[in-house]
Coordinates of N, CA and C in Angstrom, one line a residue:
M2 N -78.9 75.3 -133.6 CA -79.8 75.2 -132.2 C -81.0 73.7 -132.8
R3 N -80.8 73.0 -131.6 CA -81.3 71.3 -131.6 C -82.4 71.6 -130.9
Y4 N -83.4 71.0 -131.3 CA -84.8 70.8 -131.1 C -85.5 69.8 -130.6
A5 N -85.9 69.5 -129.7 CA -86.5 68.0 -129.3 C -87.6 67.4 -130.0
L6 N -87.6 66.3 -130.0 CA -88.5 65.5 -130.6 C -89.1 65.0 -129.4
I7 N -90.4 65.0 -129.1 CA -90.9 63.9 -127.7 C -92.0 63.4 -127.9
G8 N -92.0 62.6 -128.7 CA -93.1 61.3 -128.8 C -93.4 60.3 -127.4
L9 N -94.2 61.2 -126.8 CA -95.0 61.0 -125.9 C -96.5 61.0 -125.8
A10 N -97.1 60.0 -125.1 CA -98.6 59.9 -125.7 C -99.6 61.0 -124.8
M11 N -100.0 61.8 -125.6 CA -100.7 62.6 -124.9 C -102.0 62.4 -124.2
S12 N -102.6 60.8 -124.4 CA -103.8 60.2 -123.6 C -103.8 60.1 -122.6
A13 N -102.4 60.4 -122.1 CA -102.7 60.0 -120.2 C -103.0 61.8 -119.8
G14 N -103.1 62.3 -120.6 CA -103.2 63.6 -119.8 C -102.4 64.8 -120.0
P15 N -102.1 66.1 -120.2 CA -101.5 67.0 -120.0 C -100.4 66.8 -118.8
A16 N -101.0 66.9 -118.0 CA -100.2 67.0 -116.3 C -99.4 65.3 -116.0
V17 N -99.3 64.7 -117.0 CA -99.0 63.2 -116.6 C -97.7 63.5 -118.2
A18 N -97.6 64.1 -118.9 CA -97.2 63.9 -120.0 C -96.4 65.0 -119.7
Q19 N -96.5 66.2 -119.1 CA -95.8 67.1 -118.6 C -94.3 66.5 -117.5
D20 N -95.1 65.6 -116.5 CA -93.9 64.6 -115.9 C -93.2 63.8 -116.5
T21 N -93.9 63.3 -117.8 CA -93.2 62.5 -118.2 C -91.7 62.8 -118.5
Q22 N -92.1 63.9 -120.0 CA -91.3 64.9 -120.0 C -90.2 65.6 -119.2
L23 N -90.4 65.7 -118.4 CA -89.6 66.2 -117.5 C -88.7 65.3 -116.8
H24 N -89.1 64.1 -116.3 CA -88.8 63.2 -115.9 C -87.5 62.2 -117.0
I25 N -87.7 62.4 -118.3 CA -87.1 61.5 -119.3 C -86.1 62.6 -119.6
F26 N -86.2 64.1 -119.8 CA -85.0 64.9 -120.0 C -83.9 65.0 -118.5
A27 N -84.6 65.3 -117.4 CA -84.1 65.0 -116.7 C -82.9 64.0 -116.2
G28 N -83.2 63.1 -116.6 CA -82.6 61.6 -116.7 C -81.9 61.8 -117.8
C29 N -82.0 62.0 -118.9 CA -81.2 62.1 -120.0 C -79.7 63.1 -119.3
T30 N -80.7 64.5 -118.8 CA -79.2 65.9 -118.9 C -78.5 64.8 -117.5
G31 N -78.9 63.8 -116.6 CA -77.9 63.9 -115.6 C -76.7 62.8 -116.1
R32 N -77.7 61.8 -117.2 CA -76.9 60.5 -118.0 C -75.7 61.3 -118.8
I33 N -76.2 62.8 -119.8 CA -75.3 63.1 -120.1 C -74.0 63.4 -119.5
S34 N -74.3 64.1 -118.4 CA -73.2 64.9 -116.9 C -72.2 63.6 -116.8
A35 N -73.1 62.2 -116.7 CA -72.1 61.9 -116.2 C -71.0 60.9 -117.4
Q36 N -71.5 60.8 -118.4 CA -71.1 60.4 -119.7 C -69.2 61.5 -120.2
M37 N -70.3 63.2 -120.0 CA -69.4 63.9 -120.1 C -67.7 63.7 -119.1
E38 N -68.3 63.6 -118.0 CA -67.3 63.8 -116.9 C -66.7 62.3 -117.3
H39 N -66.8 61.3 -117.2 CA -66.4 60.2 -117.9 C -65.1 60.3 -118.6
A40 N -65.7 60.7 -120.1 CA -64.9 60.7 -121.3 C -63.9 62.0 -120.5
W41 N -64.2 63.2 -120.3 CA -62.9 63.9 -119.6 C -61.4 62.5 -118.3
L42 N -62.3 62.3 -117.4 CA -61.2 61.3 -116.9 C -60.6 60.4 -118.1
M43 N -61.5 59.9 -118.9 CA -60.5 59.1 -119.8 C -59.7 59.8 -120.7
N44 N -59.9 60.8 -121.1 CA -59.2 61.9 -121.9 C -59.8 61.5 -123.1
D45 N -61.1 61.4 -123.3 CA -61.6 60.8 -124.8 C -61.9 62.2 -125.4
A46 N -61.7 62.2 -127.0 CA -62.1 63.4 -127.6 C -63.3 63.7 -127.7
R47 N -63.9 63.4 -127.5 CA -65.7 63.1 -127.6 C -66.1 64.1 -126.4
A48 N -65.5 64.5 -125.6 CA -66.0 65.2 -124.2 C -66.4 66.6 -124.3
E49 N -66.2 67.2 -125.6 CA -66.5 68.5 -125.7 C -68.0 68.3 -126.7
E50 N -67.9 67.5 -127.3 CA -69.1 67.0 -128.2 C -70.5 66.7 -126.8
L51 N -70.1 65.8 -126.3 CA -70.6 65.9 -125.0 C -70.7 67.0 -124.2
A52 N -70.1 67.9 -124.1 CA -70.4 69.1 -123.0 C -71.5 69.5 -124.4
D53 N -71.3 70.1 -125.2 CA -72.3 70.4 -126.2 C -73.4 70.0 -125.9
L54 N -74.2 68.5 -125.6 CA -74.7 67.9 -125.9 C -75.5 67.7 -124.7
R55 N -75.0 68.0 -123.0 CA -75.5 68.0 -122.0 C -76.0 69.5 -122.1
L56 N -75.4 70.6 -122.6 CA -75.8 72.0 -122.6 C -77.2 72.1 -123.3
T57 N -77.3 71.6 -124.3 CA -78.7 71.4 -125.1 C -79.7 70.9 -124.4
F58 N -79.6 69.8 -123.6 CA -80.4 68.8 -122.7 C -80.5 69.8 -121.2
V59 N -79.8 70.5 -120.8 CA -79.8 71.3 -119.7 C -80.7 72.8 -119.9
G60 N -80.8 73.2 -121.6 CA -81.5 74.1 -122.0 C -83.2 73.5 -122.4
I61 N -83.1 72.6 -122.6 CA -84.2 71.8 -122.6 C -85.3 71.6 -121.6
L62 N -84.0 71.0 -120.3 CA -85.0 71.1 -118.9 C -85.6 72.2 -118.3
E63 N -84.5 73.2 -118.5 CA -85.0 74.5 -117.9 C -86.2 75.1 -118.3
A64 N -86.7 74.8 -119.6 CA -87.6 75.3 -120.0 C -88.7 75.0 -120.0
I65 N -88.5 73.7 -120.0 CA -89.9 72.6 -119.4 C -90.0 72.5 -117.8
M66 N -89.0 72.7 -117.0 CA -89.4 72.4 -115.9 C -90.4 73.6 -114.9
P67 N -91.6 73.0 -114.4 CA -92.1 73.8 -113.5 C -90.9 74.1 -112.4
A68 N -91.2 75.5 -112.1 CA -90.6 76.0 -110.5 C -91.0 75.2 -109.8
D69 N -91.9 74.8 -109.2 CA -92.5 74.3 -108.1 C -92.1 72.7 -108.0
Q70 N -91.2 71.9 -109.3 CA -90.5 70.8 -109.7 C -89.1 70.6 -109.5
A71 N -88.6 71.9 -109.0 CA -86.8 72.5 -109.1 C -86.1 71.4 -108.4
R72 N -86.9 71.0 -107.4 CA -86.1 69.9 -106.6 C -86.3 68.5 -106.4
D73 N -87.4 68.1 -107.1 CA -87.5 67.1 -107.5 C -86.7 66.5 -108.8
T74 N -86.8 67.4 -110.0 CA -86.1 67.1 -110.6 C -84.5 67.1 -110.8
L75 N -84.2 68.0 -109.9 CA -82.7 67.8 -110.1 C -82.2 66.6 -109.1
N76 N -83.3 66.2 -108.1 CA -82.7 65.1 -107.3 C -82.7 63.6 -108.5
H77 N -84.0 63.7 -109.1 CA -83.6 62.6 -110.5 C -83.0 62.3 -111.3
R78 N -82.3 63.8 -111.7 CA -81.2 64.2 -112.6 C -80.0 63.4 -111.7
I79 N -79.6 63.7 -110.7 CA -78.4 63.4 -109.8 C -78.6 61.9 -109.6
E80 N -79.9 61.3 -109.2 CA -79.9 59.6 -109.1 C -79.5 59.4 -110.4
V81 N -79.6 59.4 -111.6 CA -79.8 58.9 -113.1 C -78.4 59.6 -113.1
K82 N -77.6 60.5 -112.7 CA -76.1 60.4 -113.1 C -75.2 60.0 -112.0
R83 N -75.3 59.5 -110.9 CA -74.6 58.5 -110.1 C -74.5 57.2 -111.1
A84 N -76.4 56.6 -111.3 CA -75.9 55.5 -111.7 C -75.2 54.7 -113.0
H85 N -75.5 56.1 -114.1 CA -74.5 55.7 -115.5 C -73.3 55.8 -114.6
S86 N -73.2 56.7 -113.9 CA -71.3 56.7 -114.1 C -70.8 55.8 -113.0
A87 N -72.0 54.7 -111.8 CA -71.4 53.6 -112.2 C -71.3 52.9 -113.0
M88 N -72.1 52.5 -113.9 CA -71.7 51.9 -115.1 C -70.9 52.1 -115.6
L89 N -70.6 53.1 -116.4 CA -69.4 53.4 -117.2 C -67.9 53.1 -116.2
T90 N -68.3 53.3 -114.5 CA -66.8 52.8 -114.1 C -66.8 51.3 -114.2
T91 N -68.1 50.2 -114.2 CA -68.2 48.9 -114.2 C -67.6 48.7 -115.8
A92 N -67.7 49.1 -116.4 CA -67.4 49.1 -118.1 C -65.8 49.8 -118.1
S93 N -65.5 50.6 -117.4 CA -63.6 50.6 -117.7 C -63.1 50.3 -116.6
F94 N -63.8 49.9 -115.6 CA -62.6 49.3 -114.6 C -62.8 48.0 -114.0
G95 N -63.9 47.8 -114.2 CA -64.4 46.1 -113.6 C -63.7 45.0 -113.8
T96 N -63.5 44.0 -113.0 CA -62.7 42.8 -113.1 C -63.6 41.4 -114.0
D97 N -64.8 41.6 -113.8 CA -65.2 41.0 -114.7 C -66.2 41.2 -115.7
P98 N -65.2 40.3 -116.9 CA -65.3 40.6 -118.6 C -66.7 40.8 -118.9
R99 N -67.7 40.1 -118.8 CA -68.6 40.2 -119.3 C -69.4 41.4 -118.5
R100 N -69.2 41.2 -117.1 CA -70.5 42.6 -116.5 C -69.6 43.7 -117.2
A101 N -68.1 43.7 -117.6 CA -68.2 45.0 -118.0 C -68.4 45.4 -119.7
K102 N -68.7 44.3 -120.0 CA -69.3 44.6 -121.5 C -70.3 44.7 -121.6
I103 N -71.4 44.1 -120.7 CA -72.7 44.7 -120.6 C -73.3 46.0 -120.0
A104 N -72.7 46.4 -119.1 CA -72.3 47.6 -118.3 C -71.7 48.8 -120.1
Q105 N -71.3 48.6 -121.0 CA -70.4 49.5 -121.6 C -71.6 49.5 -122.9
R106 N -72.0 47.9 -123.1 CA -73.2 48.3 -123.7 C -75.1 49.0 -124.0
T107 N -74.8 49.0 -122.2 CA -76.3 49.4 -121.5 C -76.5 51.0 -121.9
A108 N -74.9 51.5 -121.3 CA -74.6 53.1 -121.2 C -75.1 53.4 -122.8
R109 N -74.4 52.7 -123.8 CA -74.2 53.5 -124.7 C -75.8 53.2 -125.0
I110 N -76.5 52.5 -125.1 CA -77.9 52.3 -125.4 C -78.5 53.4 -124.8
K111 N -78.1 53.5 -123.4 CA -79.4 54.5 -122.9 C -78.5 56.2 -122.9
L112 N -77.9 56.4 -123.5 CA -77.0 57.5 -124.1 C -77.7 57.4 -125.8
D113 N -77.7 56.6 -126.2 CA -78.5 56.8 -128.0 C -79.9 57.4 -127.5
A114 N -80.5 56.6 -126.6 CA -81.7 57.4 -126.4 C -82.1 58.4 -126.4
C115 N -81.0 59.1 -125.7 CA -81.1 60.4 -124.9 C -81.2 61.1 -126.9
R116 N -80.0 60.8 -127.1 CA -79.7 61.3 -128.5 C -81.1 61.7 -129.5
D117 N -81.7 60.4 -129.2 CA -82.9 60.2 -130.6 C -83.6 60.9 -130.1
L118 N -84.0 61.7 -129.3 CA -84.9 62.9 -128.9 C -85.0 63.8 -129.4
L119 N -83.2 64.2 -130.3 CA -83.4 66.0 -130.9 C -83.5 65.1 -132.2
L120 N -84.1 66.3 -132.9 CA -84.2 65.9 -134.5 C -83.1 65.9 -135.1
D121 N -81.9 66.2 -134.8 CA -80.2 67.0 -135.5 C -79.6 65.6 -135.1
S122 N -80.2 64.6 -134.4 CA -78.9 63.9 -134.2 C -78.9 62.5 -135.0

């Protein structure tokens, strides 16, 4: 079982920290979903690993999400997924090599930041 390490400043107050956690994990869930789907598209062997990682983040997100924030959380998750997917499309199929390289690097950095939230990563 994976456990989350959340390094958030509690001085902002519990409600703000909860919203920040929710925002971070919703974004990561969307980002990992996009990465997983891209791996499927590209026949990447890491697709299964990404599917497992996605399930971990879905579980964390469901555990911390207040029921009254489900709609906003899903909206954020979808927006991040769409943005990450566009970045991966640019990285893999873009015609400008410089932009493709930047997109690839940015996608990797953002995904690594999500992985870093887990203790066993």
